[in-house]
Amino acid sequence: MDFTADVCYAAMMHLTESIKEGKPAGLKELGEWETIYQGLSQLPEKAKESWFKFDHFYSDRSFPILLKEVFSQEPKHIVDIGGNTGKWAMQCCGYNSDVEVTIVDLPQQLNVAMKNVADKGFAERVHPFPANMLDKSQALPEKADVWWMSQFLDCFSPMEILTILRNVRSQLTPDSTVYILELFWDAQKYDAASFSLNATSLYFTCLANGNSRFYRSEDFLEIVEESGLEVVERTDDIGLGHTLLKLKMKS
């Protein structure tokens, strides 16, 4: 309710304009940015608090299961793409005393993440990597054991997801593992949950970026296939409805 009231309510007056233009026309109610992600650290205080609480409410409940799975691979270096506030990186560092994490994100968001990391005493093992993932020529970190993307790819259009996954694939070794944590509306146990995820897709249209959504899993997996990656394991119903995809480079 806080997310709806503080972030979405005024913006939804611009929904028709957003649909017609394919741009987040409602975002101007909060600030002048091309997408909401560029302005997360600068949102009005109440909107910022509600946005992050909404985002973390779902992902945080999945952490115990996810950490056990990821560290079964005994990774030494994890690349967290779209690291946001650094929560996942800090969870990893708290779970394993040797792992190093590189957070890939927009520069303004990295400033927030690295402050949080420093406050928790993990600054020596967490490294910032400023990047715009929509830039096809964007260089990425090298030689990571695990690549992690949590609630990240739903922030992009299908063609943008393909670009990002191809960029990641170009940096993989045969031993690298890619994990994608997502909410798919067709992978929910209850109709009400599917309805809610589809309704939340209006936020992506009107506020976030104008061209993304919570995807149907079959549509998403087609993009994965096209990128040169393959799903080696899929786990549904994690936490409050997440799906974890474990990917490898196609041989």
CSV table of C-alpha atoms in Angstrom, one decimal, residues 3-4 8 12 15 18-19 22-24 37 54 153-156 182-186 192-216 219:
chain,number,residue,atom,x,y,z
A,3,PHE,CA,4.5,1.6,-2.6
A,4,THR,CA,1.2,2.3,-4.3
A,8,CYS,CA,2.7,4.9,-8.1
A,12,MET,CA,-0.7,6.5,-12.9
A,15,LEU,CA,-0.6,5.7,-18.0
A,18,SER,CA,3.2,5.9,-21.3
A,19,ILE,CA,1.5,3.1,-23.3
A,22,GLY,CA,6.6,3.4,-24.7
A,23,LYS,CA,8.2,5.7,-22.2
A,24,PRO,CA,7.7,6.1,-18.4
A,37,TYR,CA,16.8,3.4,-11.8
A,54,PHE,CA,8.6,-3.0,-1.6
A,153,LEU,CA,16.1,-8.5,-16.0
A,154,ASP,CA,12.4,-7.7,-15.5
A,155,CYS,CA,13.6,-4.1,-15.7
A,156,PHE,CA,14.3,-4.4,-19.4
A,182,GLU,CA,12.8,-13.7,-11.2
A,183,LEU,CA,9.1,-13.4,-10.6
A,184,PHE,CA,7.1,-15.1,-13.4
A,185,TRP,CA,3.4,-14.5,-13.4
A,186,ASP,CA,2.7,-18.0,-14.8
A,192,ALA,CA,-4.4,-13.7,-7.1
A,193,ALA,CA,-0.6,-13.8,-7.2
A,194,SER,CA,-0.5,-13.9,-11.0
A,195,PHE,CA,-3.0,-11.1,-11.2
A,196,SER,CA,-0.9,-9.0,-8.8
A,197,LEU,CA,2.3,-9.5,-10.8
A,198,ASN,CA,0.5,-8.6,-14.0
A,199,ALA,CA,-0.9,-5.5,-12.4
A,200,THR,CA,2.6,-4.5,-11.1
A,201,SER,CA,3.7,-4.6,-14.7
A,202,LEU,CA,1.8,-1.3,-15.1
A,203,TYR,CA,4.4,0.3,-12.8
A,204,PHE,CA,7.1,-0.7,-15.2
A,205,THR,CA,5.2,0.8,-18.1
A,206,CYS,CA,4.3,4.1,-16.4
A,207,LEU,CA,7.1,4.7,-14.0
A,208,ALA,CA,10.2,2.5,-14.3
A,209,ASN,CA,11.2,2.5,-18.0
A,210,GLY,CA,8.1,2.2,-20.2
A,211,ASN,CA,8.9,-1.1,-21.9
A,212,SER,CA,9.3,-4.0,-19.4
A,213,ARG,CA,7.2,-6.2,-17.2
A,214,PHE,CA,7.1,-9.3,-15.1
A,215,TYR,CA,7.4,-11.9,-17.8
A,216,ARG,CA,5.7,-15.2,-18.6
A,219,ASP,CA,8.7,-16.0,-23.2
